[in-house]
mmCIF file of C-alpha atoms in Angstrom:
data_model
loop_
_atom_site.group_PDB
_atom_site.id
_atom_site.type_symbol
_atom_site.label_atom_id
_atom_site.label_comp_id
_atom_site.label_asym_id
_atom_site.label_seq_id
_atom_site.Cartn_x
_atom_site.Cartn_y
_atom_site.Cartn_z
ATOM 1 C CA MET A 1 28.208 59.245 29.262
ATOM 2 C CA GLU A 2 28.173 62.603 27.493
ATOM 3 C CA ILE A 3 30.286 62.723 24.439
ATOM 4 C CA HIS A 4 32.539 65.604 25.447
ATOM 5 C CA GLU A 5 33.944 63.731 28.426
ATOM 6 C CA GLY A 6 35.937 61.273 26.334
ATOM 7 C CA ALA A 7 36.137 63.059 23.002
ATOM 8 C CA ALA A 8 39.496 63.796 21.462
ATOM 9 C CA ALA A 9 39.970 66.854 19.281
ATOM 10 C CA VAL A 10 42.684 65.487 16.992
ATOM 11 C CA GLY A 11 43.121 68.678 15.016
ATOM 12 C CA ASP A 12 41.315 71.485 13.312
ATOM 13 C CA GLY A 13 37.983 70.213 12.132
ATOM 14 C CA VAL A 14 38.515 66.658 13.428
ATOM 15 C CA LEU A 15 36.608 64.979 16.270
ATOM 16 C CA ASP A 16 37.569 61.452 17.304
ATOM 17 C CA PHE A 17 34.988 59.644 19.456
ATOM 18 C CA SER A 18 36.143 56.124 18.551
ATOM 19 C CA ARG A 19 36.563 53.249 21.033
ATOM 20 C CA LEU A 20 34.553 54.909 23.818
ATOM 21 C CA SER A 21 31.831 52.225 24.140
ATOM 22 C CA LEU A 22 29.238 54.856 23.230
ATOM 23 C CA THR A 23 25.594 53.870 22.915
ATOM 24 C CA THR A 24 24.310 57.435 22.389
ATOM 25 C CA LEU A 25 25.678 60.730 21.135
ATOM 26 C CA SER A 26 25.034 63.691 23.410
ATOM 27 C CA LEU A 27 26.254 67.051 22.115
ATOM 28 C CA ASP A 28 24.570 69.380 24.599
ATOM 29 C CA SER A 29 27.870 70.797 25.856
ATOM 30 C CA MET A 30 29.442 71.312 22.451
ATOM 31 C CA SER A 31 29.633 74.870 21.176
ATOM 32 C CA GLU A 32 27.883 75.874 17.976
ATOM 33 C CA GLU A 33 31.195 77.008 16.594
ATOM 34 C CA ARG A 34 32.716 73.571 17.144
ATOM 35 C CA LYS A 35 29.770 71.894 15.468
ATOM 36 C CA ARG A 36 30.076 74.224 12.527
ATOM 37 C CA ASP A 37 33.839 73.769 12.147
ATOM 38 C CA THR A 38 33.889 69.971 12.322
ATOM 39 C CA ARG A 39 34.844 68.384 9.005
ATOM 40 C CA GLN A 40 35.733 64.840 10.114
ATOM 41 C CA LEU A 41 33.908 62.734 12.692
ATOM 42 C CA TYR A 42 35.051 59.332 13.960
ATOM 43 C CA LEU A 43 32.454 57.194 15.741
ATOM 44 C CA ASN A 44 33.932 53.804 14.876
ATOM 45 C CA TYR A 45 34.364 50.964 17.383
ATOM 46 C CA ASN A 46 31.496 51.903 19.658
ATOM 47 C CA ARG A 47 28.166 50.283 20.560
ATOM 48 C CA LEU A 48 25.773 52.364 18.508
ATOM 49 C CA VAL A 49 22.718 50.488 17.251
ATOM 50 C CA SER A 50 21.318 53.352 15.188
ATOM 51 C CA LEU A 51 23.103 56.379 13.812
ATOM 52 C CA PRO A 52 22.079 59.178 16.202
ATOM 53 C CA LEU A 53 20.011 62.012 14.815
ATOM 54 C CA SER A 54 22.391 64.425 16.521
ATOM 55 C CA VAL A 55 25.034 63.920 13.794
ATOM 56 C CA SER A 56 22.960 66.213 11.605
ATOM 57 C CA VAL A 57 24.184 69.232 13.605
ATOM 58 C CA PHE A 58 27.584 68.970 11.895
ATOM 59 C CA CYS A 59 26.439 70.962 8.892
ATOM 60 C CA ASN A 60 29.894 71.114 7.262
ATOM 61 C CA LEU A 61 30.855 67.478 7.852
ATOM 62 C CA GLU A 62 32.781 65.906 4.956
ATOM 63 C CA PHE A 63 33.986 62.619 6.476
ATOM 64 C CA LEU A 64 32.093 60.216 8.751
ATOM 65 C CA ASP A 65 33.323 56.855 10.048
ATOM 66 C CA ILE A 66 30.721 54.727 11.839
ATOM 67 C CA SER A 67 32.387 51.361 11.236
ATOM 68 C CA ASN A 68 32.502 48.499 13.741
ATOM 69 C CA ASN A 69 29.401 49.305 15.722
ATOM 70 C CA GLY A 70 26.203 47.288 16.016
ATOM 71 C CA LEU A 71 24.325 49.534 13.624
ATOM 72 C CA THR A 72 21.068 48.224 12.190
ATOM 73 C CA ALA A 73 19.722 51.550 10.941
ATOM 74 C CA ILE A 74 20.918 54.919 9.661
ATOM 75 C CA CYS A 75 18.698 57.822 10.637
ATOM 76 C CA GLU A 76 17.024 60.299 8.303
ATOM 77 C CA GLY A 77 19.261 63.004 9.746
ATOM 78 C CA ILE A 78 22.194 61.881 7.614
ATOM 79 C CA THR A 79 20.476 63.386 4.557
ATOM 80 C CA ARG A 80 21.010 66.830 6.107
ATOM 81 C CA LEU A 81 24.774 66.415 5.789
ATOM 82 C CA THR A 82 24.814 68.052 2.385
ATOM 83 C CA LYS A 83 28.633 68.352 2.287
ATOM 84 C CA LEU A 84 29.382 64.752 3.266
ATOM 85 C CA LYS A 85 31.811 63.165 0.782
ATOM 86 C CA THR A 86 33.019 60.021 2.561
ATOM 87 C CA LEU A 87 30.915 57.570 4.582
ATOM 88 C CA LEU A 88 32.523 54.487 6.110
ATOM 89 C CA ALA A 89 30.102 52.026 7.717
ATOM 90 C CA LYS A 90 32.023 48.742 7.632
ATOM 91 C CA ASN A 91 31.301 45.745 9.846
ATOM 92 C CA ASN A 92 27.835 46.539 11.137
ATOM 93 C CA ARG A 93 24.439 44.833 10.817
ATOM 94 C CA LEU A 94 23.029 46.998 8.069
ATOM 95 C CA ASP A 95 20.930 45.763 5.156
ATOM 96 C CA GLU A 96 18.928 47.232 2.285
ATOM 97 C CA PHE A 97 16.138 48.220 4.686
ATOM 98 C CA SER A 98 18.417 50.212 6.998
ATOM 99 C CA LEU A 99 18.704 53.346 4.888
ATOM 100 C CA PRO A 100 16.511 56.440 4.713
ATOM 101 C CA LYS A 101 14.517 56.845 1.530
ATOM 102 C CA GLU A 102 16.381 60.011 0.506
ATOM 103 C CA PHE A 103 19.860 58.540 1.017
ATOM 104 C CA GLY A 104 20.489 58.922 -2.714
ATOM 105 C CA SER A 105 20.331 62.710 -2.426
ATOM 106 C CA LEU A 106 23.727 62.844 -0.686
ATOM 107 C CA GLN A 107 26.795 64.134 -2.556
ATOM 108 C CA LEU A 108 28.966 61.182 -1.552
ATOM 109 C CA GLU A 109 32.171 60.330 -3.385
ATOM 110 C CA VAL A 110 33.304 57.361 -1.252
ATOM 111 C CA LEU A 111 30.935 54.799 0.268
ATOM 112 C CA ASN A 112 32.058 51.685 2.147
ATOM 113 C CA PHE A 113 29.443 49.268 3.528
ATOM 114 C CA SER A 114 31.614 46.144 3.502
ATOM 115 C CA GLY A 115 30.998 43.500 6.147
ATOM 116 C CA ASN A 116 27.262 44.044 6.559
ATOM 117 C CA ARG A 117 24.132 42.055 5.694
ATOM 118 C CA PHE A 118 23.028 43.424 2.337
ATOM 119 C CA GLU A 119 21.330 40.874 0.076
ATOM 120 C CA GLU A 120 20.688 43.487 -2.615
ATOM 121 C CA ILE A 121 22.425 46.686 -3.629
ATOM 122 C CA PRO A 122 19.984 49.413 -2.526
ATOM 123 C CA LEU A 123 18.678 51.499 -5.389
ATOM 124 C CA GLN A 124 19.464 54.574 -3.277
ATOM 125 C CA PHE A 125 23.141 53.820 -3.932
ATOM 126 C CA THR A 126 22.616 53.991 -7.695
ATOM 127 C CA LYS A 127 21.346 57.568 -7.358
ATOM 128 C CA LEU A 128 24.644 58.838 -5.916
ATOM 129 C CA GLN A 129 25.751 60.671 -9.046
ATOM 130 C CA ARG A 130 29.120 61.799 -7.650
ATOM 131 C CA LEU A 131 30.130 58.424 -6.222
ATOM 132 C CA GLN A 132 33.670 57.422 -7.204
ATOM 133 C CA SER A 133 34.249 54.449 -4.897
ATOM 134 C CA LEU A 134 31.676 51.857 -3.786
ATOM 135 C CA SER A 135 32.644 48.960 -1.510
ATOM 136 C CA LEU A 136 30.169 46.253 -0.551
ATOM 137 C CA GLY A 137 32.515 43.346 0.051
ATOM 138 C CA GLY A 138 31.660 40.620 2.516
ATOM 139 C CA ASN A 139 27.892 40.962 2.328
ATOM 140 C CA ARG A 140 25.228 38.551 1.035
ATOM 141 C CA LEU A 141 24.674 40.034 -2.402
ATOM 142 C CA LYS A 142 23.293 37.620 -4.984
ATOM 143 C CA SER A 143 23.180 39.944 -7.966
ATOM 144 C CA ILE A 144 24.223 43.324 -9.326
ATOM 145 C CA PRO A 145 21.347 45.520 -10.505
ATOM 146 C CA ALA A 146 21.316 46.887 -14.037
ATOM 147 C CA GLU A 147 20.950 50.344 -12.481
ATOM 148 C CA ILE A 148 24.633 50.166 -11.536
ATOM 149 C CA GLU A 149 25.229 51.864 -14.887
ATOM 150 C CA ASP A 150 23.790 55.074 -13.418
ATOM 151 C CA LEU A 151 26.935 55.550 -11.306
ATOM 152 C CA THR A 152 28.728 57.261 -14.165
ATOM 153 C CA SER A 153 31.483 58.748 -11.954
ATOM 154 C CA LEU A 154 32.460 55.396 -10.418
ATOM 155 C CA GLU A 155 36.165 54.513 -10.490
ATOM 156 C CA LEU A 156 36.293 51.631 -7.995
ATOM 157 C CA LEU A 157 33.685 48.903 -7.455
ATOM 158 C CA TYR A 158 34.468 46.339 -4.752
ATOM 159 C CA LEU A 159 31.983 43.466 -4.499
ATOM 160 C CA GLY A 160 34.276 40.639 -3.389
ATOM 161 C CA GLY A 161 33.122 38.000 -0.917
ATOM 162 C CA ASN A 162 29.450 37.800 -1.870
ATOM 163 C CA LEU A 163 27.164 35.285 -3.595
ATOM 164 C CA ILE A 164 27.058 36.951 -7.013
ATOM 165 C CA SER A 165 26.547 34.515 -9.900
ATOM 166 C CA ALA A 166 26.549 36.847 -12.917
ATOM 167 C CA ILE A 167 28.074 40.116 -14.117
ATOM 168 C CA PRO A 168 25.471 42.357 -15.756
ATOM 169 C CA PRO A 169 26.584 43.817 -19.093
ATOM 170 C CA GLU A 170 25.459 47.249 -17.841
ATOM 171 C CA ILE A 171 28.699 47.474 -15.834
ATOM 172 C CA ALA A 172 30.362 48.149 -19.181
ATOM 173 C CA ASN A 173 28.606 51.531 -19.257
ATOM 174 C CA LEU A 174 30.802 52.951 -16.465
ATOM 175 C CA PRO A 175 33.271 55.139 -18.395
ATOM 176 C CA TYR A 176 35.723 55.825 -15.549
ATOM 177 C CA LEU A 177 35.764 52.417 -13.849
ATOM 178 C CA SER A 178 39.418 51.551 -13.198
ATOM 179 C CA TYR A 179 39.235 48.885 -10.484
ATOM 180 C CA LEU A 180 36.656 46.095 -10.518
ATOM 181 C CA VAL A 181 36.849 43.531 -7.706
ATOM 182 C CA LEU A 182 34.520 40.529 -8.007
ATOM 183 C CA CYS A 183 36.644 37.880 -6.303
ATOM 184 C CA ASP A 184 35.235 35.194 -3.990
ATOM 185 C CA ASN A 185 31.814 34.948 -5.618
ATOM 186 C CA ARG A 186 30.029 32.361 -7.783
ATOM 187 C CA ILE A 187 30.546 33.929 -11.197
ATOM 188 C CA GLN A 188 30.604 31.473 -14.108
ATOM 189 C CA SER A 189 31.187 33.752 -17.081
ATOM 190 C CA VAL A 190 32.367 37.229 -18.050
ATOM 191 C CA PRO A 191 30.219 39.241 -20.487
ATOM 192 C CA PRO A 192 32.113 40.297 -23.629
ATOM 193 C CA GLN A 193 30.678 43.809 -23.190
ATOM 194 C CA LEU A 194 33.370 44.461 -20.565
ATOM 195 C CA THR A 195 35.646 45.330 -23.466
ATOM 196 C CA ARG A 196 33.956 48.753 -23.381
ATOM 197 C CA LEU A 197 35.586 49.501 -20.011
ATOM 198 C CA HIS A 198 38.363 51.513 -21.603
ATOM 199 C CA SER A 199 39.628 52.847 -18.248
ATOM 200 C CA LEU A 200 39.848 49.435 -16.524
ATOM 201 C CA ARG A 201 43.288 48.787 -15.035
ATOM 202 C CA SER A 202 42.621 46.001 -12.519
ATOM 203 C CA LEU A 203 40.138 43.127 -12.718
ATOM 204 C CA SER A 204 39.959 40.684 -9.786
ATOM 205 C CA LEU A 205 38.069 37.481 -10.559
ATOM 206 C CA HIS A 206 39.881 34.957 -8.372
ATOM 207 C CA ASN A 207 37.977 32.265 -6.482
ATOM 208 C CA ASN A 208 34.948 32.085 -8.759
ATOM 209 C CA LEU A 209 33.590 29.370 -11.084
ATOM 210 C CA LEU A 210 35.088 30.584 -14.362
ATOM 211 C CA THR A 211 36.044 28.034 -17.008
ATOM 212 C CA TYR A 212 36.858 30.493 -19.798
ATOM 213 C CA LEU A 213 37.057 34.181 -20.653
ATOM 214 C CA PRO A 214 35.650 35.985 -23.698
ATOM 215 C CA ARG A 215 38.250 36.681 -26.346
ATOM 216 C CA GLU A 216 37.215 40.333 -26.260
ATOM 217 C CA ILE A 217 39.023 40.752 -22.928
ATOM 218 C CA LEU A 218 42.226 41.197 -24.934
ATOM 219 C CA CYS A 219 40.819 44.539 -26.075
ATOM 220 C CA LEU A 220 41.165 45.983 -22.560
ATOM 221 C CA VAL A 221 44.309 47.844 -23.540
ATOM 222 C CA HIS A 222 44.853 49.544 -20.160
ATOM 223 C CA LEU A 223 44.405 46.388 -18.075
ATOM 224 C CA GLN A 224 47.461 45.830 -15.872
ATOM 225 C CA GLU A 225 46.216 43.240 -13.382
ATOM 226 C CA LEU A 226 43.999 40.229 -14.017
ATOM 227 C CA SER A 227 43.576 37.847 -11.095
ATOM 228 C CA LEU A 228 42.194 34.408 -11.999
ATOM 229 C CA ARG A 229 43.544 32.038 -9.363
ATOM 230 C CA GLY A 230 41.116 29.644 -7.716
ATOM 231 C CA ASN A 231 38.909 29.210 -10.795
ATOM 232 C CA PRO A 232 38.253 25.868 -12.535
ATOM 233 C CA LEU A 233 40.036 27.127 -15.643
ATOM 234 C CA VAL A 234 40.962 24.093 -17.705
ATOM 235 C CA VAL A 235 44.681 23.333 -17.816
ATOM 236 C CA ARG A 236 44.945 21.998 -21.357
ATOM 237 C CA PHE A 237 43.591 23.007 -24.763
ATOM 238 C CA VAL A 238 39.832 22.434 -24.865
ATOM 239 C CA LYS A 239 37.475 22.916 -27.755
ATOM 240 C CA GLU A 240 33.693 23.018 -27.424
ATOM 241 C CA MET A 241 31.513 23.176 -30.484
ATOM 242 C CA THR A 242 27.833 24.023 -30.474
ATOM 243 C CA TYR A 243 26.613 24.723 -33.937
ATOM 244 C CA ASP A 244 23.121 25.208 -35.320
ATOM 245 C CA PRO A 245 22.838 25.217 -39.106
ATOM 246 C CA PRO A 246 22.339 28.745 -40.406
ATOM 247 C CA SER A 247 18.916 29.838 -41.574
ATOM 248 C CA LEU A 248 18.184 30.813 -45.178
ATOM 249 C CA LEU A 249 18.206 34.437 -44.036
ATOM 250 C CA GLU A 250 21.666 34.053 -42.553
ATOM 251 C CA LEU A 251 22.990 32.215 -45.611
ATOM 252 C CA ALA A 252 21.777 35.052 -47.827
ATOM 253 C CA GLY A 253 23.275 37.647 -45.497
ATOM 254 C CA ARG A 254 26.609 35.815 -45.395
ATOM 255 C CA THR A 255 26.719 35.698 -49.184
ATOM 256 C CA ILE A 256 26.049 39.417 -49.510
ATOM 257 C CA LYS A 257 28.691 40.350 -46.921
ATOM 258 C CA SER A 258 31.451 37.891 -47.820
ATOM 259 C CA ARG A 259 31.196 38.603 -51.563
ATOM 260 C CA ASN A 260 30.797 42.356 -51.074
ATOM 261 C CA ILE A 261 27.601 42.457 -53.098
ATOM 262 C CA PRO A 262 26.522 46.119 -53.170
ATOM 263 C CA TYR A 263 23.113 47.093 -51.797
ATOM 264 C CA TYR A 264 21.375 50.369 -51.055
ATOM 265 C CA PRO A 265 18.610 51.501 -48.693
ATOM 266 C CA CYS A 266 16.201 51.645 -51.585
ATOM 267 C CA ASP A 267 16.854 47.971 -52.367
ATOM 268 C CA LEU A 268 15.904 46.336 -49.048
ATOM 269 C CA PRO A 269 13.386 46.742 -46.206
ATOM 270 C CA SER A 270 14.733 48.524 -43.118
ATOM 271 C CA ASN A 271 14.685 45.349 -40.996
ATOM 272 C CA LEU A 272 17.003 43.578 -43.468
ATOM 273 C CA LEU A 273 19.342 46.560 -43.568
ATOM 274 C CA ARG A 274 19.600 46.444 -39.774
ATOM 275 C CA TYR A 275 20.206 42.693 -39.926
ATOM 276 C CA LEU A 276 23.078 43.074 -42.381
ATOM 277 C CA ASP A 277 24.680 45.640 -40.080
ATOM 278 C CA LEU A 278 24.904 42.967 -37.364
ATOM 279 C CA ALA A 279 27.403 40.821 -39.265
ATOM 280 C CA SER A 280 30.443 39.704 -37.242
ATOM 281 C CA LYS A 281 33.726 38.909 -38.949
ATOM 282 C CA CYS A 282 35.105 35.423 -38.375
ATOM 283 C CA PRO A 283 38.310 35.748 -36.249
ATOM 284 C CA ASN A 284 40.048 32.969 -38.186
ATOM 285 C CA PRO A 285 42.780 34.874 -40.101
ATOM 286 C CA LYS A 286 42.505 32.357 -42.958
ATOM 287 C CA CYS A 287 38.763 32.930 -43.351
ATOM 288 C CA ALA A 288 37.049 35.955 -44.860
ATOM 289 C CA GLY A 289 33.609 34.834 -43.759
ATOM 290 C CA VAL A 290 31.055 36.445 -41.496
ATOM 291 C CA TYR A 291 28.266 35.171 -39.250
ATOM 292 C CA PHE A 292 25.088 36.498 -37.680
ATOM 293 C CA ASP A 293 23.315 34.142 -35.251
ATOM 294 C CA SER A 294 24.785 30.760 -36.174
ATOM 295 C CA CYS A 295 28.368 30.248 -35.064
ATOM 296 C CA VAL A 296 30.767 27.796 -33.451
ATOM 297 C CA ARG A 297 31.846 28.469 -29.875
ATOM 298 C CA GLN A 298 35.446 27.599 -29.224
ATOM 299 C CA ILE A 299 37.439 27.719 -25.993
ATOM 300 C CA LYS A 300 41.010 28.377 -26.940
ATOM 301 C CA PHE A 301 44.177 28.931 -24.942
ATOM 302 C CA VAL A 302 46.498 31.804 -25.712
ATOM 303 C CA ASP A 303 50.044 30.891 -24.762
ATOM 304 C CA PHE A 304 52.550 33.663 -24.093
ATOM 305 C CA CYS A 305 56.274 32.910 -23.828
ATOM 306 C CA GLY A 306 55.472 29.484 -22.421
ATOM 307 C CA LYS A 307 54.590 31.074 -19.092
ATOM 308 C CA TYR A 308 50.991 32.248 -19.156
ATOM 309 C CA ARG A 309 48.001 30.384 -20.584
ATOM 310 C CA LEU A 310 44.634 32.083 -20.762
ATOM 311 C CA PRO A 311 41.437 30.330 -21.920
ATOM 312 C CA LEU A 312 39.456 32.590 -24.230
ATOM 313 C CA MET A 313 36.046 32.115 -25.794
ATOM 314 C CA HIS A 314 35.690 33.155 -29.402
ATOM 315 C CA TYR A 315 33.230 32.477 -32.186
ATOM 316 C CA LEU A 316 33.837 31.073 -35.653
ATOM 317 C CA CYS A 317 31.541 31.124 -38.672
ATOM 318 C CA SER A 318 31.511 27.335 -39.208
ATOM 319 C CA PRO A 319 33.067 24.055 -37.982
ATOM 320 C CA GLU A 320 35.447 24.162 -40.971
ATOM 321 C CA CYS A 321 37.164 27.179 -39.392
ATOM 322 C CA THR A 322 38.219 25.290 -36.270
ATOM 323 C CA SER A 323 41.778 24.005 -35.962
ATOM 324 C CA PRO A 324 42.654 20.417 -35.053
ATOM 325 C CA CYS A 325 42.629 19.908 -31.296
ATOM 326 C CA SER A 326 46.077 19.624 -29.816
ATOM 327 C CA SER A 327 47.490 19.463 -26.332
ATOM 328 C CA ASN A 328 50.719 21.040 -27.533
ATOM 329 C CA PRO A 329 50.820 24.646 -26.280
ATOM 330 C CA GLN A 330 52.915 25.590 -29.308
ATOM 331 C CA SER A 331 50.431 24.239 -31.843
ATOM 332 C CA ASP A 332 49.723 26.135 -35.036
ATOM 333 C CA ALA A 333 46.302 27.140 -33.821
ATOM 334 C CA GLU A 334 47.635 28.721 -30.688
ATOM 335 C CA SER A 335 50.513 30.384 -32.503
ATOM 336 C CA GLU A 336 48.027 32.060 -34.814
ATOM 337 C CA ASP A 337 46.091 33.401 -31.873
ATOM 338 C CA GLU A 338 49.230 34.617 -30.182
ATOM 339 C CA SER A 339 50.507 36.456 -33.230
ATOM 340 C CA SER A 340 47.186 38.235 -33.653
ATOM 341 C CA VAL A 341 47.583 39.986 -30.288
ATOM 342 C CA PRO A 342 50.305 42.568 -29.609
ATOM 343 C CA ALA A 343 52.753 41.153 -27.074
ATOM 344 C CA ASP A 344 52.712 44.173 -24.800
ATOM 345 C CA ARG A 345 48.924 44.050 -24.546
ATOM 346 C CA LEU A 346 48.924 40.305 -23.875
ATOM 347 C CA GLN A 347 51.440 40.674 -21.086
ATOM 348 C CA ARG A 348 49.254 43.171 -19.284
ATOM 349 C CA VAL A 349 46.171 41.026 -19.631
ATOM 350 C CA LEU A 350 47.849 37.896 -18.353
ATOM 351 C CA LEU A 351 49.334 39.355 -15.195
ATOM 352 C CA GLY A 352 47.677 38.161 -11.995
#
């Protein structure tokens, strides 16, 4: 069937060829003017196995929907669509080998490949410098590449419904990321570096394998939604201590920092100066100590108004800084944690 027989011209610049059982795309009868004026093209819900090369004739195309076909490959011709901003290719049979090598040269802003067969995020995606929204939900992804940090314009990242086991700290280098969806995966921990996501407003982590969150998550001051349901988050106060005795180097460094002993670049080798700069302050408000490599890990619940309880991981300088374990949500230890966090910020973090 030739495309013009069933095509619907929805409006100026819009061609709708969806739900026509198309297996090919013949444009022989279409005028050059129509090809030139087309801005949106709908080819969804057909029977296309490969994106036809003929789509490249729409030189001013900005929107292309090829979802719900049987696509296994996208032709090289798509790289000629230099004005394409939105590409929807949901629910096909595409994988990381289905894309042309120069796919990363496109000027895409929205890319949706959810419901396909990707086991890896193609590196071509990480070259899309203008990309603002990337959706790869419902695939077979096992990891997130460190190169994700190259998508510096990204505002939404949807990777729910995959097999991802870890969040790379490089995600924290996305300055405009506002919505991060990692639900329905196999994630066991959240890197504390996520505190650098100053634009983050929504974080979806439900249905994973989380048992705690890093205390630093409270620093996400713009976070409005945090979804944690379906995780094995412990339901009572739990404390876990793993403590290696500090080295002589660390003991010396702690003494210098905690007692404010003055030192100058001319006094110490450069490697020791760098080491002293790595000191972390103990979060215990009753302790003025610091630590470097040796610390106590503690899982601690923050209780807010008796309604929300959030397990946070934080680090103390020594076992003496830990509070007595208690199952009482209003214990002194938890009250101290609660008072150290502004109530309005805590409310936003604990929603979800």
